[in-house]
Coordinates of C-alpha atoms and ligand atoms in Angstrom, one line a residue:
M1 CA -0.2 -0.2 0.0
E2 CA 1.2 3.5 -0.8
I3 CA 2.3 6.2 1.9
R4 CA 1.6 9.6 2.4
N5 CA 2.5 11.7 5.2
I6 CA 1.2 15.7 5.8
A7 CA 1.2 18.0 8.4
I8 CA -1.5 20.4 8.4
I9 CA -0.1 23.7 9.6
A10 CA -1.3 27.5 10.3
H11 CA -2.1 30.5 12.4
V12 CA -4.2 30.0 15.2
D13 CA -7.6 29.5 14.7
H14 CA -7.5 29.3 11.1
G15 CA -9.4 25.9 10.7
K16 CA -6.5 23.1 10.7
T17 CA -8.6 20.6 12.7
A18 CA -12.2 21.5 11.6
L19 CA -10.0 20.7 8.3
T20 CA -8.8 17.4 9.6
D21 CA -12.4 16.4 11.3
S22 CA -13.6 17.1 8.1
L23 CA -11.2 14.3 6.3
M24 CA -11.6 12.2 8.7
K25 CA -15.1 12.0 9.0
Q26 CA -15.6 12.2 5.0
S27 CA -13.1 8.6 4.8
G28 CA -15.0 7.1 7.5
A29 CA -12.6 7.0 9.9
V30 CA -14.5 8.5 12.9
E31 CA -18.5 8.9 13.4
E32 CA -19.7 12.2 13.2
N33 CA -19.8 14.7 16.4
F34 CA -16.2 14.2 17.7
T35 CA -13.3 16.3 17.1
M36 CA -9.1 15.6 17.4
D37 CA -9.2 18.4 20.0
T38 CA -9.9 15.4 22.3
N39 CA -8.3 17.6 25.8
E40 CA -10.6 18.6 27.8
L41 CA -8.4 21.6 27.7
E42 CA -8.1 22.0 24.6
R43 CA -12.2 21.7 24.2
E44 CA -12.7 24.5 26.4
R45 CA -10.2 26.8 25.5
G46 CA -11.2 25.9 21.9
I47 CA -7.6 25.6 20.7
T48 CA -5.0 22.8 20.0
I49 CA -1.8 22.4 22.4
Y50 CA -1.1 19.2 21.2
S51 CA -0.1 18.3 17.7
K52 CA -1.6 14.8 16.9
N53 CA -1.7 12.3 14.2
T54 CA -4.5 10.3 12.5
S55 CA -4.2 8.6 9.6
I56 CA -6.9 7.9 6.6
F57 CA -7.9 5.8 3.6
Y58 CA -8.2 7.2 -0.2
K59 CA -8.1 5.5 -3.0
D60 CA -6.2 2.5 -1.6
T61 CA -3.8 5.0 0.3
K62 CA -3.4 5.6 3.9
I63 CA -2.7 9.2 4.8
N64 CA -1.1 9.9 7.9
I65 CA -2.1 13.4 8.7
V66 CA -0.3 15.3 11.6
D67 CA -2.8 18.3 13.3
T68 CA -1.0 21.0 14.7
P69 CA -1.5 23.8 17.2
G70 CA -1.1 27.2 16.0
H71 CA -0.1 29.1 18.6
A72 CA 3.3 30.7 18.8
D73 CA 4.1 28.8 22.4
F74 CA 3.4 25.6 20.4
S75 CA 5.6 26.6 17.7
S76 CA 8.4 24.2 18.5
E77 CA 6.4 21.8 18.5
V78 CA 5.2 22.2 14.7
E79 CA 8.9 22.5 13.7
R80 CA 9.7 18.6 14.8
V81 CA 6.4 17.6 13.7
L82 CA 7.3 19.6 9.6
R83 CA 11.0 17.4 9.9
S84 CA 9.2 13.9 9.8
I85 CA 6.6 14.6 6.6
D86 CA 6.7 14.9 3.3
S87 CA 4.2 17.7 2.7
V88 CA 2.1 20.8 4.1
L89 CA -1.1 21.9 4.0
L90 CA -1.0 25.4 4.5
V91 CA -3.8 26.8 5.3
V92 CA -4.7 30.2 5.6
D93 CA -8.3 31.9 6.4
A94 CA -9.7 33.4 3.4
Q95 CA -10.6 37.3 5.5
E96 CA -7.7 37.3 7.8
G97 CA -4.7 36.6 5.4
P98 CA -1.6 35.6 6.2
M99 CA -0.9 36.4 10.1
P100 CA 2.4 35.9 12.3
Q101 CA 2.6 32.3 13.0
T102 CA 1.8 31.6 8.6
K103 CA 4.9 33.0 8.2
F104 CA 6.9 31.3 10.7
V105 CA 5.8 27.9 9.6
L106 CA 5.9 28.6 6.0
K107 CA 9.5 29.7 6.5
K108 CA 10.3 26.4 8.5
S109 CA 8.7 24.7 5.8
L110 CA 10.4 26.0 2.7
E111 CA 13.7 25.8 5.0
L112 CA 13.3 22.1 4.8
G113 CA 12.7 22.2 1.4
L114 CA 8.5 20.9 1.4
K115 CA 6.5 22.2 -1.3
P116 CA 3.0 23.0 0.4
I117 CA -0.3 22.9 -0.7
V118 CA -1.9 26.5 -0.1
V119 CA -5.8 25.9 1.3
I120 CA -7.6 29.2 1.6
N121 CA -10.2 28.3 3.8
K122 CA -13.4 29.6 5.4
I123 CA -14.2 31.1 2.0
D124 CA -17.8 30.9 3.5
K125 CA -17.4 34.1 5.5
P126 CA -19.1 36.8 4.1
A127 CA -15.9 39.2 4.2
A128 CA -13.9 36.4 2.8
R129 CA -11.5 37.9 0.4
P130 CA -9.9 34.7 -1.7
D131 CA -8.5 36.2 -4.5
D132 CA -6.6 39.0 -2.1
V133 CA -5.3 36.5 0.1
K134 CA -4.0 34.4 -2.6
E135 CA -1.9 37.4 -3.1
M136 CA -0.9 38.1 -0.1
V137 CA 0.6 34.6 -0.1
Y138 CA 1.9 34.8 -3.1
E139 CA 4.0 37.6 -1.8
L140 CA 4.7 36.0 1.5
F141 CA 6.6 32.8 -0.3
L142 CA 8.2 35.6 -2.6
D143 CA 9.7 37.4 0.7
L144 CA 10.9 34.0 2.7
G145 CA 12.6 33.4 -0.3
A146 CA 10.9 30.2 -1.8
S147 CA 12.9 28.6 -4.8
D148 CA 10.8 28.8 -8.4
E149 CA 9.9 25.4 -7.9
Q150 CA 8.0 26.2 -4.4
L151 CA 6.4 29.7 -5.8
D152 CA 4.1 27.1 -8.0
F153 CA 2.5 26.4 -5.8
E154 CA -1.3 24.7 -5.8
V155 CA -4.3 26.2 -4.3
V156 CA -7.5 25.1 -3.0
Y157 CA -10.6 26.9 -1.6
A158 CA -12.6 25.3 1.0
N159 CA -14.6 25.5 3.9
G160 CA -13.0 23.0 5.9
R161 CA -15.8 23.1 8.4
D162 CA -18.3 21.7 6.1
G163 CA -16.0 19.6 4.4
I164 CA -15.7 21.0 0.8
A165 CA -12.8 22.0 -1.2
K166 CA -12.6 23.3 -4.7
R167 CA -9.3 24.0 -7.0
K168 CA -11.2 27.1 -8.6
I169 CA -13.1 29.3 -6.6
D170 CA -16.5 28.8 -9.1
D171 CA -16.0 25.2 -8.6
D172 CA -18.9 23.1 -7.8
S173 CA -17.9 20.7 -5.1
S174 CA -19.5 19.2 -2.0
N175 CA -16.9 17.1 -0.2
L176 CA -12.9 17.4 0.3
E177 CA -12.1 14.8 -3.1
P178 CA -10.4 17.8 -5.0
L179 CA -7.5 18.4 -1.8
L180 CA -7.1 14.6 -1.2
D181 CA -6.5 13.8 -5.2
L182 CA -4.3 17.1 -5.3
V183 CA -2.5 15.6 -1.9
L184 CA -2.1 11.9 -4.1
E185 CA -1.1 13.6 -6.6
K186 CA 1.3 16.3 -5.4
V187 CA 3.1 14.9 -2.5
V188 CA 6.0 12.1 -2.9
P189 CA 5.2 8.6 -1.7
A190 CA 6.9 8.2 1.6
S191 CA 6.8 4.3 0.8
S192 CA 8.6 2.0 -1.5
E193 CA 10.0 -1.3 -1.9
E194 CA 13.6 0.0 -2.3
L195 CA 12.9 1.9 1.0
T196 CA 11.7 -1.0 2.9
N197 CA 14.7 -3.2 1.9
K198 CA 17.0 -1.1 3.4
E199 CA 18.4 -1.6 7.2
L200 CA 15.8 0.1 9.6
R201 CA 16.0 3.7 10.5
A202 CA 13.3 4.9 12.3
Q203 CA 13.4 8.3 14.3
P204 CA 11.2 9.7 17.1
F205 CA 9.5 13.6 16.7
N206 CA 7.6 13.0 19.1
L207 CA 6.9 11.4 22.5
G208 CA 3.9 10.0 24.5
Y209 CA 3.0 8.1 27.6
D210 CA 1.3 5.8 28.7
N211 CA 0.7 4.1 32.1
F212 CA 1.2 0.3 31.3
L213 CA 3.5 1.1 28.5
G214 CA 5.7 4.5 29.9
R215 CA 7.1 6.3 27.4
L216 CA 5.9 5.8 24.0
A217 CA 7.7 7.8 20.7
I218 CA 6.4 8.7 17.8
C219 CA 8.6 7.9 15.2
R220 CA 9.1 8.4 11.3
I221 CA 10.3 5.1 9.7
Y222 CA 12.8 6.1 7.0
E223 CA 13.7 2.8 6.1
G224 CA 13.5 -0.6 6.2
K225 CA 10.9 -2.2 8.6
I226 CA 10.0 -2.6 12.4
K227 CA 8.4 -5.8 13.3
K228 CA 7.1 -6.5 16.8
A229 CA 9.3 -7.9 19.8
D230 CA 12.4 -6.7 17.5
E231 CA 15.3 -6.2 19.5
V232 CA 16.6 -2.8 18.8
F233 CA 19.5 -0.1 19.2
V234 CA 19.1 3.8 19.9
K235 CA 21.4 6.1 18.7
G236 CA 21.8 8.5 21.2
L237 CA 22.0 12.4 20.9
D238 CA 25.5 11.7 22.6
G239 CA 26.4 9.1 20.0
Q240 CA 25.9 6.5 22.7
L241 CA 24.4 3.1 21.6
R242 CA 21.6 2.0 24.0
K243 CA 19.5 -1.5 23.8
G244 CA 15.8 -1.8 23.5
K245 CA 13.2 -3.8 22.7
I246 CA 9.8 -2.9 20.8
I247 CA 7.0 -4.4 23.1
K248 CA 4.2 -2.7 21.6
M249 CA 3.9 -1.1 18.2
F250 CA 0.3 1.7 17.0
T251 CA -1.4 3.1 14.3
F252 CA -3.0 5.8 14.2
H253 CA -6.4 5.5 12.7
G254 CA -9.2 7.8 13.5
L255 CA -8.4 9.1 17.0
E256 CA -7.8 5.2 17.9
K257 CA -4.5 3.8 18.3
V258 CA -4.4 0.7 16.4
E259 CA -1.6 -2.8 17.8
L260 CA 0.6 -3.5 14.7
D261 CA 2.7 -6.2 14.4
E262 CA 4.6 -4.9 11.2
A263 CA 5.1 -1.5 9.6
I264 CA 7.3 -0.9 6.8
A265 CA 9.6 2.3 5.6
G266 CA 7.2 5.5 5.2
D267 CA 5.0 5.3 7.6
I268 CA 4.6 6.9 11.1
V269 CA 4.1 4.7 14.0
V270 CA 3.7 4.2 18.0
V271 CA 7.0 2.1 19.5
A272 CA 6.5 1.6 22.9
G273 CA 9.6 -0.4 25.0
I274 CA 12.2 2.2 25.2
P275 CA 12.0 3.5 28.6
D276 CA 14.7 6.4 27.8
I277 CA 14.0 7.3 24.1
F278 CA 14.3 10.9 23.0
I279 CA 13.1 13.4 20.1
G280 CA 15.6 12.9 17.3
E281 CA 17.7 9.8 18.0
T282 CA 17.9 7.1 15.3
I283 CA 16.1 3.7 15.7
C284 CA 17.6 0.8 14.2
L285 CA 18.5 -2.6 14.3
N286 CA 22.3 -2.9 13.0
P287 CA 24.8 -0.7 15.1
E288 CA 26.4 0.2 12.0
V289 CA 23.8 2.2 9.9
E290 CA 24.6 6.1 9.7
P291 CA 22.3 7.8 11.9
L292 CA 19.6 10.4 10.9
P293 CA 20.0 14.0 11.1
I294 CA 19.0 14.8 14.7
I295 CA 16.0 17.1 15.6
H296 CA 16.6 20.7 17.3
I297 CA 14.7 21.4 20.1
D298 CA 14.2 25.2 21.1
E299 CA 15.5 26.8 24.2
P300 CA 13.3 27.8 26.8
T301 CA 12.7 32.0 26.7
I302 CA 11.2 32.7 30.4
S303 CA 11.3 30.9 33.4
L304 CA 9.8 30.7 36.9
N305 CA 9.6 28.9 40.2
F306 CA 7.2 26.3 41.3
L307 CA 6.9 26.0 45.4
V308 CA 4.4 24.4 47.9
N309 CA 1.8 26.6 48.4
N310 CA 1.9 28.4 51.9
S311 CA -0.4 31.3 52.2
P312 CA -2.6 31.0 55.0
F313 CA -5.1 28.9 52.7
A314 CA -2.8 26.4 51.9
G315 CA -4.2 22.9 51.8
K316 CA -8.0 23.9 52.1
D317 CA -8.6 23.1 48.3
G318 CA -5.8 20.8 46.5
K319 CA -5.8 16.9 47.3
F320 CA -1.9 17.2 46.4
V321 CA 0.1 19.9 47.9
T322 CA 3.5 18.8 49.4
N323 CA 6.8 19.4 48.0
R324 CA 7.3 15.9 46.7
Q325 CA 3.9 15.6 45.1
I326 CA 4.8 18.6 43.2
K327 CA 8.0 17.2 42.0
E328 CA 6.8 13.9 41.0
R329 CA 4.4 15.4 38.6
L330 CA 6.9 17.9 37.2
E331 CA 9.1 14.6 36.8
K332 CA 6.3 13.1 35.2
E333 CA 5.8 16.5 32.6
T334 CA 9.2 16.3 31.4
E335 CA 8.7 12.5 29.9
V336 CA 6.3 14.4 27.6
N337 CA 6.6 18.2 28.2
V338 CA 10.0 18.3 25.8
G339 CA 9.8 21.8 25.4
L340 CA 10.0 22.0 29.3
K341 CA 12.9 22.5 31.6
I342 CA 13.2 21.9 35.0
D343 CA 16.0 22.2 37.6
F344 CA 15.1 20.2 41.0
S345 CA 18.4 21.5 42.5
S346 CA 16.7 23.4 44.9
T347 CA 14.9 22.2 48.0
E348 CA 12.7 25.1 48.2
Y349 CA 11.4 25.5 44.5
Y350 CA 11.7 24.6 41.0
K351 CA 13.0 26.3 38.5
V352 CA 10.8 25.6 35.6
D353 CA 11.9 27.6 31.6
G354 CA 9.1 27.7 29.4
R355 CA 8.9 28.7 25.9
G356 CA 6.8 31.2 26.9
E357 CA 3.5 32.3 29.3
L358 CA 0.8 30.1 27.4
H359 CA 3.2 26.9 27.3
I360 CA 3.7 27.4 31.2
A361 CA -0.5 28.0 32.0
V362 CA -1.1 25.4 30.4
L363 CA 1.1 22.7 32.5
L364 CA -0.3 24.7 35.8
E365 CA -4.2 24.3 34.4
K366 CA -3.6 21.0 34.0
M367 CA -2.1 20.1 36.8
R368 CA -5.1 21.9 39.3
R369 CA -7.9 20.1 37.3
E370 CA -6.0 16.6 38.6
G371 CA -6.3 18.6 42.1
Y372 CA -2.6 20.0 42.5
E373 CA -2.2 23.1 44.9
L374 CA 1.0 25.1 44.0
Q375 CA 2.5 28.5 44.0
I376 CA 4.3 30.8 41.2
S377 CA 6.6 33.0 41.0
Q378 CA 6.4 36.1 38.2
P379 CA 8.0 34.6 34.5
Q380 CA 11.2 36.2 33.9
V381 CA 12.5 36.1 30.4
I382 CA 16.0 34.0 30.0
F383 CA 19.1 36.1 29.5
K384 CA 22.0 34.7 27.4
E385 CA 25.1 35.3 26.9
E386 CA 27.3 35.1 23.9
N387 CA 31.1 36.7 22.7
G388 CA 30.3 38.3 25.8
E389 CA 27.4 40.2 24.8
K390 CA 24.3 40.3 26.8
L391 CA 21.1 38.8 24.6
E392 CA 17.2 38.6 25.4
P393 CA 14.1 37.0 23.3
Y394 CA 12.9 38.9 21.1
E395 CA 9.5 38.7 19.3
E396 CA 7.9 39.6 16.1
V397 CA 4.3 41.2 16.7
I398 CA 1.5 41.4 14.0
I399 CA -1.1 43.7 15.4
D400 CA -4.8 44.8 13.5
I401 CA -6.3 47.3 15.1
P402 CA -8.9 49.8 13.5
G403 CA -6.9 52.8 12.1
D404 CA -7.7 55.1 15.2
M405 CA -6.2 53.5 17.8
S406 CA -2.6 52.8 16.1
G407 CA -1.6 56.0 17.6
V408 CA -1.8 54.6 21.8
V409 CA -0.4 51.2 20.7
I410 CA 2.4 52.5 19.1
E411 CA 3.4 54.5 21.7
K412 CA 3.2 52.3 24.6
L413 CA 5.3 49.3 22.2
S414 CA 7.8 51.8 21.4
K415 CA 8.2 52.4 25.2
R416 CA 8.5 48.9 26.1
K417 CA 11.4 49.2 23.5
G418 CA 9.7 47.9 20.1
I419 CA 10.4 49.1 17.2
M420 CA 7.8 48.9 14.2
T421 CA 9.3 47.7 11.0
E422 CA 5.6 47.8 9.3
M423 CA 2.4 49.8 8.9
K424 CA -0.5 49.0 6.5
P425 CA -3.3 50.7 6.6
D426 CA -5.9 48.4 4.7
V427 CA -9.8 48.4 3.9
N428 CA -10.8 49.1 7.7
H429 CA -7.8 48.5 9.7
T430 CA -4.0 49.0 10.4
R431 CA -1.2 46.3 10.2
I432 CA 1.5 47.1 12.6
I433 CA 4.6 45.0 12.6
F434 CA 6.6 45.4 15.4
E435 CA 10.3 43.8 16.7
I436 CA 9.9 44.1 20.5
P437 CA 12.0 42.0 23.6
T438 CA 9.5 39.6 24.9
R439 CA 10.2 41.3 28.4
G440 CA 8.6 44.5 26.9
L441 CA 5.8 42.1 25.5
L442 CA 4.8 40.2 28.8
G443 CA 2.2 41.8 30.7
Y444 CA 0.9 44.4 27.7
K445 CA -1.7 41.8 26.2
S446 CA -4.1 42.5 28.8
E447 CA -3.5 46.2 28.3
F448 CA -4.1 46.2 24.5
I449 CA -7.4 44.9 25.0
V450 CA -8.7 47.8 27.3
D451 CA -6.4 49.9 25.0
T452 CA -8.4 48.9 21.8
R453 CA -11.7 48.0 23.6
G454 CA -11.3 44.6 22.6
E455 CA -11.2 45.2 18.8
G456 CA -7.9 44.8 18.1
I457 CA -6.0 41.5 17.2
L458 CA -2.4 40.9 18.9
A459 CA -0.1 37.8 17.8
S460 CA 3.5 37.6 18.5
R461 CA 6.3 35.0 18.1
V462 CA 9.6 34.5 19.4
I463 CA 12.0 34.9 16.8
G464 CA 14.9 34.7 18.5
F465 CA 17.7 35.9 20.8
K466 CA 19.0 39.3 20.0
K467 CA 20.9 42.6 21.8
Y468 CA 19.4 43.4 25.7
A469 CA 17.5 46.0 24.5
G470 CA 18.7 47.8 28.2
E471 CA 16.5 48.8 31.0
I472 CA 12.1 48.7 30.4
E473 CA 10.0 51.1 32.2
K474 CA 6.7 49.8 32.3
R475 CA 3.3 51.3 33.4
N476 CA 3.6 51.1 36.9
V477 CA 0.6 50.1 38.6
G478 CA 0.0 49.3 42.2
S479 CA -1.8 46.6 44.3
M480 CA -4.2 46.7 46.4
V481 CA -3.5 44.7 49.5
S482 CA -5.6 43.4 52.1
M483 CA -4.5 44.2 55.5
A484 CA -7.0 41.3 57.2
T485 CA -8.0 38.1 57.0
G486 CA -12.0 37.6 57.0
K487 CA -14.8 38.1 54.3
S488 CA -15.0 40.7 52.4
S489 CA -17.8 43.2 52.5
G490 CA -19.2 44.9 49.6
F491 CA -19.5 48.1 51.7
S492 CA -15.7 48.2 51.7
L493 CA -15.4 47.2 48.5
F494 CA -17.7 49.9 47.1
N495 CA -15.9 52.4 48.4
L496 CA -12.0 50.7 46.9
Q497 CA -13.6 50.3 43.0
E498 CA -12.9 53.9 42.9
R499 CA -9.0 53.5 43.1
G500 CA -8.5 50.9 40.8
T501 CA -10.1 47.3 39.2
L502 CA -11.0 45.0 41.6
Y503 CA -10.1 40.9 41.4
I504 CA -12.8 39.5 44.1
G505 CA -16.1 40.2 44.7
H506 CA -18.0 40.6 48.2
A507 CA -18.7 37.9 50.5
E508 CA -15.2 35.8 49.5
D509 CA -12.3 35.1 51.4
V510 CA -9.1 37.0 51.8
Y511 CA -6.3 37.2 54.4
E512 CA -3.4 39.5 55.1
G513 CA -1.0 40.4 52.1
M514 CA -3.6 38.9 49.8
V515 CA -4.0 41.3 46.5
I516 CA -7.2 42.0 45.6
G517 CA -6.9 44.3 42.9
N518 CA -4.8 47.3 41.8
V519 CA -4.4 50.8 42.0
S520 CA -4.6 52.9 38.8
K521 CA -2.3 55.4 40.3
G522 CA 0.8 55.5 42.0
N523 CA 1.8 52.6 44.3
D524 CA 1.0 49.6 46.4
L525 CA -1.9 50.7 48.3
V526 CA -2.9 48.5 51.9
V527 CA -6.7 48.2 52.0
N528 CA -8.9 46.4 54.7
P529 CA -11.5 44.9 52.4
T530 CA -14.0 43.2 55.3
K531 CA -14.5 46.5 57.4
G532 CA -18.3 47.6 57.6
K533 CA -21.5 45.6 57.5
E534 CA -22.4 43.5 54.8
L535 CA -25.7 44.8 53.5
S536 CA -28.1 42.1 52.8
N537 CA -29.8 44.0 49.6
M538 CA -26.3 44.1 47.3
R539 CA -27.3 44.5 43.5
S540 CA -30.9 43.6 44.7
S541 CA -32.8 45.7 41.9
G542 CA -35.7 46.7 43.8
A543 CA -33.8 48.2 46.9
D544 CA -33.1 52.0 46.3
E545 CA -30.3 52.5 48.1
A546 CA -28.4 49.2 46.8
I547 CA -25.2 49.3 46.5
K548 CA -23.9 48.6 42.7
L549 CA -20.9 46.8 42.7
T550 CA -18.5 46.7 39.2
P551 CA -18.0 43.2 38.1
P552 CA -14.8 42.5 39.4
D553 CA -12.1 41.5 37.0
I554 CA -11.5 37.6 38.2
L555 CA -8.2 36.6 38.1
N556 CA -7.1 33.3 35.7
I557 CA -3.8 32.0 35.5
E558 CA -2.7 33.7 32.1
K559 CA -4.1 36.7 33.5
G560 CA -2.3 36.3 36.9
M561 CA 0.7 35.7 35.3
S562 CA 0.8 38.6 32.9
I563 CA -0.3 41.0 35.8
M564 CA 1.7 40.0 39.2
S565 CA 4.5 41.7 40.3
E566 CA 8.2 40.9 41.3
D567 CA 7.5 40.4 45.1
E568 CA 4.0 38.8 44.5
Y569 CA 3.6 35.0 44.2
L570 CA 0.4 33.7 41.9
E571 CA -1.5 30.9 44.3
I572 CA -2.8 28.5 42.2
T573 CA -5.4 25.6 43.7
P574 CA -7.8 23.2 41.5
N575 CA -10.5 26.5 42.5
F576 CA -8.9 29.5 42.8
V577 CA -6.3 32.3 41.7
R578 CA -5.1 34.5 44.4
L579 CA -2.7 37.2 44.1
R580 CA -0.4 37.6 47.3
K581 CA 2.5 39.2 48.4
Q582 CA 5.4 37.0 48.8
Y583 CA 5.5 38.7 52.6
L584 CA 2.0 38.8 53.6
T585 CA 2.6 41.4 56.3
E586 CA 3.2 45.1 55.8
I587 CA 6.1 45.4 58.4
E588 CA 8.0 42.3 56.7
R589 CA 8.0 43.9 53.3
T590 CA 9.1 47.6 54.6
R591 CA 12.2 45.2 56.5
Q592 CA 12.6 43.4 53.3
K593 CA 13.0 46.7 51.0
R594 CA 15.4 48.2 53.4
K595 CA 17.7 45.0 53.3
Q596 CA 17.8 45.3 49.4
Ligands
GTP601 N1 -16.9 30.3 8.9 C1 -16.0 28.9 8.8 N2 -15.4 28.5 10.1 C2 -15.0 27.7 10.3 C3 -14.1 26.8 9.1 N3 -13.4 26.2 9.1 C4 -13.3 26.4 10.7 N4 -14.1 26.9 11.6 C5 -14.2 27.9 12.9 O1 -13.0 28.1 13.0 C6 -12.8 28.5 14.4 C7 -11.3 27.5 14.7 O2 -11.5 26.5 14.0 P1 -9.9 25.1 14.2 O3 -9.9 24.2 13.3 O4 -10.4 24.9 15.9 O5 -8.9 25.9 14.0 P2 -7.4 25.5 14.0 O6 -6.7 26.3 13.4 O7 -7.3 24.0 14.5 O8 -7.2 26.4 15.4 P3 -5.8 26.3 16.6 O9 -5.0 24.4 16.7 O10 -6.2 26.6 17.7 O11 -4.7 26.9 15.9 C8 -13.8 27.3 14.9 O12 -14.6 28.1 15.8 C9 -14.4 26.5 13.8 O13 -15.8 25.9 13.7 C10 -14.7 27.6 7.7 O14 -14.7 26.6 6.6 N5 -15.6 28.7 7.4
MG602 MG1 -6.4 22.8 15.7

């Protein structure tokens, strides 16, 4: 049987998963009403977090498909996937056109010599402009230095959600066959007798974990074949040779893993039985074979500490709260989360390095759902030194906003050491592109939403380490810190809400040192939110003198991470996210300040 290996890549939300889902549905691999975004967090957020494999059968060909995440924090995962497939479907929203992550994934694909098939998706949107978008994509190929052969790309117009694809925008079509036919025609076959007859060389590009089988490796078999129970060698990244045995092997079909006894060159399979296998290593039967070129993994860009929760409310909500439990959970995470680096050497905290705020926030969100309780310190950018020069991570930011709002955005990003590289007015919005140190961008997103009244779109991605930009002055908002422990009273909150934005509502448990809101002007403010009589008729509509409280800006993990100050911790438990001062009493805080 013939095999084709493709990945679906795009900017976040451009419709990769919906297209994959439709492909699986139409090929009969799965029932209606299911989605590739199988993870609970993915469903809730409506984004893909983990790249996932599937395969479908079409005209006697097995098509292995990898659905990748579009969010920039997960780009190193996409990069690894790109190393192991033969072509990509570059999905581009027919209204939005190419976005930062489109550029990134296309750039990586072109560098690897892939010939993308462009899928202009969501053509059903009322504001779709497929012709313009096709032109923009062509320009992007040019800008990124595509070869003549790559520039001659095929275009398919699609409504991925409804499962329709067509070669020309006016064609009649009721399914995705035009796209699948193009895949069969244009993507090089991955399998051949010649390759299968060679000696085995397979390479993991992703890891998984199974409670019974332990670490799993998702591999592409480049040459030869693997059989169940094979005794294999692993050529490590350090050049050392290790031994392993293929205990079990699976292929993906629809959403299921199907067990296999044998797999041939060209296929993508999951193998179990090599406990310490890592991405980029070479699995072989003959230890003399040349190892495959290794797969590079991007370095982390931000760092923070995970600590045992020691707030006055510690242990009230979580099931797993001790240092040892947190450590074991983090060790398990490093089995599969390859972008993560954790330093376990301190006994007081674990230093966790990741690829961005969302990358870490997803881990924290998973942990709290499993019943963990902990606190974290403020995320810091990771600096590097090269040839005696201090370097820091930079990001490219693409912003789309209504024209009259560009002034304030440009002013703020410039203050944060951003450099505008492009400004393009379009029909009813302006697109601005900035290059800015990650440090300058941390905490900016929530301000951006306010400044653009929720109408702006901001997308960013790490572009690498560059020269340190010097001190960055950010808008200084203070924290409103509770001086008392007890229940918040509507009466005091009513008075406090004039001073800034509150993170809590009335009748909530607070403790001394907890941050209950921000102060719009000036420094930290110590307040008593528990003072005064509790009013029973709050917000009850009929009462004439009822107190009207502005709805609080309730914290979640990401929001907390982006607004917290250096002297604070974010306390995360299954049901609560609270911000607090590291030192809970005012006396201690003053003493600490003196020491510095
Ligand atoms: N109108 C329209 N909406 C679509 C189409 N395809 C997908 N969508 C919608 O766009 C949103 C995002 O779709 P997804 O398939 O989750 O996007 P994605 O590219 O997988 O997103 P990430 O994995 O998070 O990067 C969903 O609300 C879909 O229902 C389409 O062809 N037309
Ligand atoms: Mg998706």
